[in-house]
PDB file of C-alpha atoms and ligand atoms in Angstrom:
ATOM      1  CA  MET A  82      -3.724 -10.787  -9.169  1.00 56.00           C
ATOM      2  CA  GLY A  83      -5.731 -12.420  -6.584  1.00 61.00           C
ATOM      3  CA  LEU A  84      -4.934 -12.904  -2.825  1.00 76.00           C
ATOM      4  CA  GLY A  85      -4.341 -16.744  -3.023  1.00 82.00           C
ATOM      5  CA  LEU A  86      -2.219 -17.051  -0.084  1.00 94.00           C
ATOM      6  CA  LEU A  87      -4.325 -14.972   2.183  1.00 96.00           C
ATOM      7  CA  ARG A  88      -7.992 -15.413   3.047  1.00 95.00           C
ATOM      8  CA  GLU A  89     -11.172 -13.456   3.997  1.00 96.00           C
ATOM      9  CA  GLY A  90     -10.899 -12.220   7.553  1.00 97.00           C
ATOM     10  CA  VAL A  91      -7.958 -11.136   9.514  1.00 98.00           C
ATOM     11  CA  ASN A  92      -4.714 -12.853   8.485  1.00 98.00           C
ATOM     12  CA  GLU A  93      -2.074 -12.523  11.311  1.00 98.00           C
ATOM     13  CA  VAL A  94       1.186 -12.509   9.437  1.00 98.00           C
ATOM     14  CA  ILE A  95       4.588 -11.220  10.143  1.00 98.00           C
ATOM     15  CA  ALA A  96       4.721  -7.998   8.121  1.00 98.00           C
ATOM     16  CA  THR A  97       8.128  -6.877   6.650  1.00 98.00           C
ATOM     17  CA  THR A  98       8.746  -3.230   5.814  1.00 98.00           C
ATOM     18  CA  PHE A  99      12.362  -1.924   4.943  1.00 97.00           C
ATOM     19  CA  GLY A 100      14.587  -3.479   7.607  1.00 96.00           C
ATOM     20  CA  ASN A 101      11.729  -4.225   9.966  1.00 98.00           C
ATOM     21  CA  ALA A 102       9.559  -7.109  10.897  1.00 98.00           C
ATOM     22  CA  ALA A 103       6.420  -7.211  13.254  1.00 98.00           C
ATOM     23  CA  PRO A 104       3.276  -9.275  13.609  1.00 98.00           C
ATOM     24  CA  MET A 105       0.471  -7.432  11.935  1.00 98.00           C
ATOM     25  CA  GLY A 106      -3.241  -8.276  10.935  1.00 98.00           C
ATOM     26  CA  ILE A 107      -3.949  -7.978   7.317  1.00 98.00           C
ATOM     27  CA  ILE A 108      -7.541  -7.505   6.921  1.00 98.00           C
ATOM     28  CA  VAL A 109      -9.264  -9.160   3.908  1.00 97.00           C
ATOM     29  CA  ARG A 110     -12.981  -8.214   2.945  1.00 96.00           C
ATOM     30  CA  ASP A 111     -14.650  -8.624  -0.369  1.00 94.00           C
ATOM     31  CA  SER A 112     -11.200  -9.535  -1.972  1.00 92.00           C
ATOM     32  CA  GLU A 113      -9.589  -6.041  -0.694  1.00 96.00           C
ATOM     33  CA  ALA A 114      -6.774  -6.108   1.767  1.00 97.00           C
ATOM     34  CA  ARG A 115      -5.997  -3.423   4.271  1.00 98.00           C
ATOM     35  CA  MET A 116      -4.114  -2.980   7.578  1.00 98.00           C
ATOM     36  CA  VAL A 117      -4.654  -0.690  10.513  1.00 98.00           C
ATOM     37  CA  VAL A 118      -1.339   0.306  12.006  1.00 98.00           C
ATOM     38  CA  PHE A 119      -0.561   2.213  15.107  1.00 96.00           C
ATOM     39  CA  ARG A 120       1.373   5.192  14.202  1.00 96.00           C
ATOM     40  CA  GLN A 121       4.020   4.735  17.010  1.00 94.00           C
ATOM     41  CA  THR A 122       5.153   1.556  15.367  1.00 96.00           C
ATOM     42  CA  HIS A 123       8.056   1.463  13.178  1.00 97.00           C
ATOM     43  CA  THR A 124       5.988  -0.389  10.553  1.00 98.00           C
ATOM     44  CA  ALA A 125       3.614   2.721  10.129  1.00 98.00           C
ATOM     45  CA  GLY A 126       6.838   4.924   9.561  1.00 98.00           C
ATOM     46  CA  ARG A 127       8.278   2.548   7.160  1.00 98.00           C
ATOM     47  CA  ILE A 128       4.991   2.371   5.140  1.00 98.00           C
ATOM     48  CA  GLU A 129       4.868   6.151   4.958  1.00 98.00           C
ATOM     49  CA  GLU A 130       8.291   6.387   3.942  1.00 98.00           C
ATOM     50  CA  TYR A 131       8.620   3.601   1.328  1.00 98.00           C
ATOM     51  CA  GLY A 132       5.082   2.432   0.347  1.00 98.00           C
ATOM     52  CA  TRP A 133       5.383  -1.208   0.588  1.00 98.00           C
ATOM     53  CA  VAL A 134       4.569  -4.108   2.869  1.00 98.00           C
ATOM     54  CA  VAL A 135       5.399  -7.847   2.545  1.00 98.00           C
ATOM     55  CA  ALA A 136       3.036 -10.458   4.438  1.00 98.00           C
ATOM     56  CA  ASN A 137       5.141 -13.277   5.409  1.00 98.00           C
ATOM     57  CA  ILE A 138       3.304 -16.553   6.107  1.00 98.00           C
ATOM     58  CA  LEU A 139       5.205 -18.772   8.809  1.00 97.00           C
ATOM     59  CA  PHE A 140       4.515 -20.889  11.668  1.00 97.00           C
ATOM     60  CA  ASP A 141       7.463 -20.362  14.060  1.00 97.00           C
ATOM     61  CA  PRO A 142       5.947 -19.049  17.367  1.00 98.00           C
ATOM     62  CA  VAL A 143       9.284 -17.844  18.590  1.00 98.00           C
ATOM     63  CA  LEU A 144       9.521 -15.628  15.590  1.00 98.00           C
ATOM     64  CA  TYR A 145       6.113 -14.168  16.508  1.00 98.00           C
ATOM     65  CA  VAL A 146       7.340 -13.186  19.939  1.00 98.00           C
ATOM     66  CA  ARG A 147      10.708 -12.006  18.838  1.00 98.00           C
ATOM     67  CA  THR A 148       9.525  -9.588  16.165  1.00 98.00           C
ATOM     68  CA  ALA A 149       6.601  -8.309  18.533  1.00 98.00           C
ATOM     69  CA  PHE A 150       9.255  -6.984  20.927  1.00 96.00           C
ATOM     70  CA  GLU A 151      12.439  -6.579  19.135  1.00 94.00           C
ATOM     71  CA  ASP A 152      14.433  -5.973  15.946  1.00 91.00           C
ATOM     72  CA  LEU A 153      15.907  -8.778  13.937  1.00 95.00           C
ATOM     73  CA  PRO A 154      19.417  -8.768  12.512  1.00 96.00           C
ATOM     74  CA  PRO A 155      19.891  -7.773   8.757  1.00 96.00           C
ATOM     75  CA  SER A 156      20.619 -11.531   7.932  1.00 96.00           C
ATOM     76  CA  SER A 157      16.961 -12.140   8.781  1.00 97.00           C
ATOM     77  CA  PHE A 158      15.786 -10.298   5.666  1.00 98.00           C
ATOM     78  CA  VAL A 159      15.858 -11.717   1.770  1.00 98.00           C
ATOM     79  CA  ASP A 160      15.988  -8.983  -1.022  1.00 98.00           C
ATOM     80  CA  ILE A 161      13.706  -8.825  -3.633  1.00 98.00           C
ATOM     81  CA  THR A 162      12.547  -6.812  -6.566  1.00 98.00           C
ATOM     82  CA  VAL A 163       8.787  -6.347  -7.034  1.00 98.00           C
ATOM     83  CA  ALA A 164       7.411  -4.081  -9.893  1.00 96.00           C
ATOM     84  CA  GLY A 165      10.761  -2.465  -9.826  1.00 97.00           C
ATOM     85  CA  ILE A 166      10.363  -1.775  -6.089  1.00 97.00           C
ATOM     86  CA  PRO A 167      13.102  -3.244  -3.732  1.00 98.00           C
ATOM     87  CA  MET A 168      11.357  -5.074  -1.011  1.00 98.00           C
ATOM     88  CA  GLN A 169      12.395  -7.592   1.602  1.00 98.00           C
ATOM     89  CA  HIS A 170      10.736 -10.927   2.622  1.00 98.00           C
ATOM     90  CA  LEU A 171      11.542 -12.807   5.783  1.00 98.00           C
ATOM     91  CA  ALA A 172      14.212 -15.716   5.628  1.00 96.00           C
ATOM     92  CA  GLY A 173      12.286 -18.707   6.690  1.00 93.00           C
ATOM     93  CA  ALA A 174       8.890 -17.376   5.273  1.00 98.00           C
ATOM     94  CA  GLU A 175       6.862 -20.478   3.726  1.00 97.00           C
ATOM     95  CA  GLY A 176       5.160 -18.063   1.463  1.00 97.00           C
ATOM     96  CA  TYR A 177       4.674 -14.182   1.063  1.00 98.00           C
ATOM     97  CA  VAL A 178       2.417 -11.628  -0.497  1.00 98.00           C
ATOM     98  CA  ALA A 179       4.120  -8.333  -1.790  1.00 98.00           C
ATOM     99  CA  PHE A 180       1.961  -5.392  -1.632  1.00 98.00           C
ATOM    100  CA  ARG A 181       2.002  -1.679  -2.458  1.00 98.00           C
ATOM    101  CA  ALA A 182       0.829   0.207   0.464  1.00 98.00           C
ATOM    102  CA  SER A 183      -0.945   3.499   0.428  1.00 98.00           C
ATOM    103  CA  VAL A 184      -2.138   5.468   3.369  1.00 98.00           C
ATOM    104  CA  GLU A 185      -6.020   5.990   3.041  1.00 97.00           C
ATOM    105  CA  ARG A 186      -6.802   7.541   6.107  1.00 97.00           C
ATOM    106  CA  ARG A 187      -4.989   8.926   9.222  1.00 97.00           C
ATOM    107  CA  THR A 188      -6.192   9.543  12.738  1.00 97.00           C
ATOM    108  CA  THR A 189      -3.950  10.768  15.543  1.00 96.00           C
ATOM    109  CA  GLU A 190      -3.431   7.107  16.617  1.00 95.00           C
ATOM    110  CA  ARG A 191      -3.646   4.975  13.516  1.00 97.00           C
ATOM    111  CA  LEU A 192      -2.970   4.658   9.809  1.00 98.00           C
ATOM    112  CA  MET A 193      -5.616   3.011   7.673  1.00 98.00           C
ATOM    113  CA  VAL A 194      -3.630   1.232   4.716  1.00 98.00           C
ATOM    114  CA  ARG A 195      -4.839   0.094   1.451  1.00 98.00           C
ATOM    115  CA  LEU A 196      -2.787  -2.864   0.145  1.00 98.00           C
ATOM    116  CA  GLU A 197      -2.621  -3.651  -3.430  1.00 97.00           C
ATOM    117  CA  PRO A 198      -1.027  -7.153  -3.978  1.00 97.00           C
ATOM    118  CA  LEU A 199       1.885  -7.165  -6.605  1.00 97.00           C
ATOM    119  CA  LYS A 200       3.380 -10.605  -6.171  1.00 97.00           C
ATOM    120  CA  GLU A 201       3.014 -13.714  -4.164  1.00 96.00           C
ATOM    121  CA  GLU A 202       5.300 -16.846  -3.915  1.00 96.00           C
ATOM    122  CA  LEU A 203       4.664 -20.189  -2.234  1.00 96.00           C
ATOM    123  CA  ILE A 204       8.249 -21.370  -1.000  1.00 96.00           C
ATOM    124  CA  THR A 205       7.304 -24.601   0.954  1.00 94.00           C
ATOM    125  CA  SER A 206       4.154 -26.398   1.093  1.00 84.00           C
ATOM    126  CA  GLU A 207       4.298 -27.853   4.655  1.00 91.00           C
ATOM    127  CA  VAL A 208       1.047 -28.598   6.484  1.00 94.00           C
ATOM    128  CA  HIS A 209       0.386 -27.483  10.008  1.00 95.00           C
ATOM    129  CA  PRO A 210      -1.814 -29.475  12.288  1.00 97.00           C
ATOM    130  CA  VAL A 211      -3.885 -27.243  14.458  1.00 98.00           C
ATOM    131  CA  ASN A 212      -2.253 -26.618  17.789  1.00 98.00           C
ATOM    132  CA  ARG A 213      -3.880 -24.683  20.561  1.00 98.00           C
ATOM    133  CA  GLY A 214      -0.429 -24.061  22.051  1.00 98.00           C
ATOM    134  CA  PHE A 215       0.494 -21.915  18.872  1.00 98.00           C
ATOM    135  CA  SER A 216      -2.733 -20.317  18.753  1.00 98.00           C
ATOM    136  CA  SER A 217      -2.342 -19.258  22.417  1.00 98.00           C
ATOM    137  CA  VAL A 218       1.182 -17.979  21.735  1.00 98.00           C
ATOM    138  CA  ILE A 219      -0.299 -15.621  19.197  1.00 98.00           C
ATOM    139  CA  GLU A 220      -3.140 -14.514  21.673  1.00 98.00           C
ATOM    140  CA  ALA A 221      -0.718 -13.947  24.382  1.00 98.00           C
ATOM    141  CA  THR A 222       1.557 -11.982  22.171  1.00 98.00           C
ATOM    142  CA  VAL A 223      -1.344  -9.696  21.115  1.00 97.00           C
ATOM    143  CA  HIS A 224      -2.063  -9.172  24.836  1.00 97.00           C
ATOM    144  CA  ALA A 225       1.560  -8.820  25.948  1.00 97.00           C
ATOM    145  CA  THR A 226       2.183  -5.967  23.253  1.00 94.00           C
ATOM    146  CA  ARG A 227      -0.785  -4.154  24.832  1.00 92.00           C
ATOM    147  CA  TYR A 228       0.235  -5.126  28.384  1.00 93.00           C
ATOM    148  CA  LEU A 229       3.549  -3.535  28.003  1.00 90.00           C
ATOM    149  CA  ILE A 230       1.867  -0.086  27.131  1.00 87.00           C
ATOM    150  CA  PHE A 231      -0.994   0.002  29.458  1.00 85.00           C
ATOM    151  CA  ARG A 232      -0.145  -2.463  32.213  1.00 88.00           C
ATOM    152  CA  ASP A 233      -3.846  -3.403  32.635  1.00 93.00           C
ATOM    153  CA  PRO A 234      -4.131  -6.297  35.262  1.00 92.00           C
ATOM    154  CA  GLU A 235      -6.857  -7.818  33.185  1.00 95.00           C
ATOM    155  CA  LEU A 236      -4.633  -8.278  30.192  1.00 95.00           C
ATOM    156  CA  ARG A 237      -2.185 -10.033  32.654  1.00 95.00           C
ATOM    157  CA  VAL A 238      -5.144 -12.550  33.460  1.00 96.00           C
ATOM    158  CA  TRP A 239      -5.546 -13.275  29.585  1.00 97.00           C
ATOM    159  CA  ILE A 240      -1.907 -13.878  29.400  1.00 97.00           C
ATOM    160  CA  ASN A 241      -2.023 -16.352  32.236  1.00 97.00           C
ATOM    161  CA  HIS A 242      -5.049 -18.088  30.684  1.00 98.00           C
ATOM    162  CA  HIS A 243      -3.032 -18.584  27.259  1.00 98.00           C
ATOM    163  CA  ALA A 244       0.302 -19.556  29.085  1.00 98.00           C
ATOM    164  CA  ALA A 245      -1.736 -22.483  30.704  1.00 98.00           C
ATOM    165  CA  ILE A 246      -2.900 -23.573  27.312  1.00 98.00           C
ATOM    166  CA  VAL A 247       0.720 -23.216  25.720  1.00 98.00           C
ATOM    167  CA  ARG A 248       1.943 -25.325  28.697  1.00 98.00           C
ATOM    168  CA  LYS A 249      -0.549 -28.114  28.067  1.00 98.00           C
ATOM    169  CA  CYS A 250      -0.745 -28.228  24.215  1.00 98.00           C
ATOM    170  CA  GLY A 251       2.550 -26.689  23.025  1.00 98.00           C
ATOM    171  CA  GLY A 252       5.635 -28.394  21.724  1.00 98.00           C
ATOM    172  CA  PRO A 253       9.270 -27.154  22.544  1.00 98.00           C
ATOM    173  CA  ARG A 254       9.005 -24.201  20.172  1.00 98.00           C
ATOM    174  CA  GLU A 255       5.721 -22.979  21.791  1.00 98.00           C
ATOM    175  CA  LEU A 256       7.299 -23.338  25.241  1.00 98.00           C
ATOM    176  CA  GLU A 257      10.282 -21.483  24.110  1.00 98.00           C
ATOM    177  CA  ALA A 258       8.269 -18.587  22.584  1.00 98.00           C
ATOM    178  CA  LEU A 259       6.273 -18.439  25.864  1.00 98.00           C
ATOM    179  CA  GLN A 260       9.422 -18.311  28.080  1.00 98.00           C
ATOM    180  CA  LEU A 261      10.722 -15.432  25.673  1.00 98.00           C
ATOM    181  CA  LEU A 262       7.331 -13.593  26.041  1.00 98.00           C
ATOM    182  CA  LEU A 263       7.368 -13.754  29.838  1.00 97.00           C
ATOM    183  CA  THR A 264      10.950 -12.431  29.758  1.00 97.00           C
ATOM    184  CA  TYR A 265       9.855  -9.403  27.763  1.00 95.00           C
ATOM    185  CA  ILE A 266       6.942  -8.468  30.052  1.00 93.00           C
ATOM    186  CA  GLY A 267       9.192  -8.801  33.064  1.00 89.00           C
ATOM    187  CA  GLU A 268       8.843 -12.147  34.580  1.00 76.00           C
TER     188      GLU A 268
HETATM  189  C1  FMN B 599      -0.804 -11.312  16.260  1.00 91.11           C
HETATM  190  C2  FMN B 599      -0.411  -9.826  16.319  1.00 91.11           C
HETATM  191  C3  FMN B 599      -1.137  -9.055  15.495  1.00 91.11           C
HETATM  192  C4  FMN B 599      -1.041  -7.456  15.562  1.00 91.11           C
HETATM  193  N1  FMN B 599      -1.436  -6.729  14.784  1.00 91.11           N
HETATM  194  C5  FMN B 599      -1.333  -5.482  14.717  1.00 91.11           C
HETATM  195  C6  FMN B 599      -2.052  -4.597  13.886  1.00 91.11           C
HETATM  196  O1  FMN B 599      -2.687  -5.157  12.966  1.00 91.11           O
HETATM  197  N2  FMN B 599      -1.657  -3.393  13.774  1.00 91.11           N
HETATM  198  C7  FMN B 599      -0.790  -2.935  14.781  1.00 91.11           C
HETATM  199  O2  FMN B 599      -0.447  -1.479  14.674  1.00 91.11           O
HETATM  200  N3  FMN B 599      -0.027  -3.663  15.654  1.00 91.11           N
HETATM  201  C8  FMN B 599      -0.372  -4.811  15.508  1.00 91.11           C
HETATM  202  N4  FMN B 599       0.255  -5.696  16.656  1.00 91.11           N
HETATM  203  C9  FMN B 599       1.253  -5.254  17.549  1.00 91.11           C
HETATM  204  C10 FMN B 599       2.582  -5.056  16.792  1.00 91.11           C
HETATM  205  O3  FMN B 599       3.274  -6.159  16.507  1.00 91.11           O
HETATM  206  C11 FMN B 599       3.550  -4.340  17.807  1.00 91.11           C
HETATM  207  O4  FMN B 599       3.110  -3.240  18.185  1.00 91.11           O
HETATM  208  C12 FMN B 599       5.101  -4.367  17.424  1.00 91.11           C
HETATM  209  O5  FMN B 599       6.038  -4.097  18.398  1.00 91.11           O
HETATM  210  C13 FMN B 599       5.366  -3.170  16.237  1.00 91.11           C
HETATM  211  O6  FMN B 599       6.673  -3.453  15.899  1.00 91.11           O
HETATM  212  P1  FMN B 599       7.355  -2.204  14.935  1.00 91.11           P
HETATM  213  O7  FMN B 599       7.500  -1.216  15.785  1.00 91.11           O
HETATM  214  O8  FMN B 599       8.808  -3.008  14.584  1.00 91.11           O
HETATM  215  O9  FMN B 599       6.531  -2.075  13.773  1.00 91.11           O
HETATM  216  C14 FMN B 599      -0.050  -7.109  16.384  1.00 91.11           C
HETATM  217  C15 FMN B 599       0.687  -8.132  17.402  1.00 91.11           C
HETATM  218  C16 FMN B 599       0.425  -9.441  17.264  1.00 91.11           C
HETATM  219  C17 FMN B 599       1.116 -10.443  18.163  1.00 91.11           C
END
């Protein structure tokens, strides 16, 4: 099957693995899908143990921030069976692609994971007008996950830059997501 719901380039989805969810980039090049996952994440451990990943497509900025920094309760996951394999997608996903995941290569820090699409489902067909506040929540969250590890002041400057765009362009959900993010990084 094709990758109809994803597109060429990097798709910033919320990846579910067994009992876990985290924002992850799914890289699609020449119709082939891969992930590069830091080995210290739960996602990497679950991929090695269970061999599947579901890419959830949704546009709730609060969920991107929450899943980047904390665990979700079991009620956030919906059980599905794909090709005989028990998997989970996120409640609230507008669509998802379920993949078989196999580790192609390992370094000390990362796993290179090959993804084979097994099933995709479009659950809703809402449209999402482009909002810079939403995009900046995603950017700020990427920087914040790194900032928590390295405490690099340059990352803090980028977070401030994106926080200003969220305040200018975001709606209530983006503002809530920003507040949560700032709490996580200790402000
Ligand atoms: C938009 C976005 C994309 C991300 N992409 C990746 C990625 O491709 N690989 C990775 O290892 N971490 C990525 N991260 C960081 C993880 O989400 C973060 O380390 C998270 O805490 C891992 O959660 P887990 O331990 O539950 O797997 C990304 C974060 C964001 C906000």
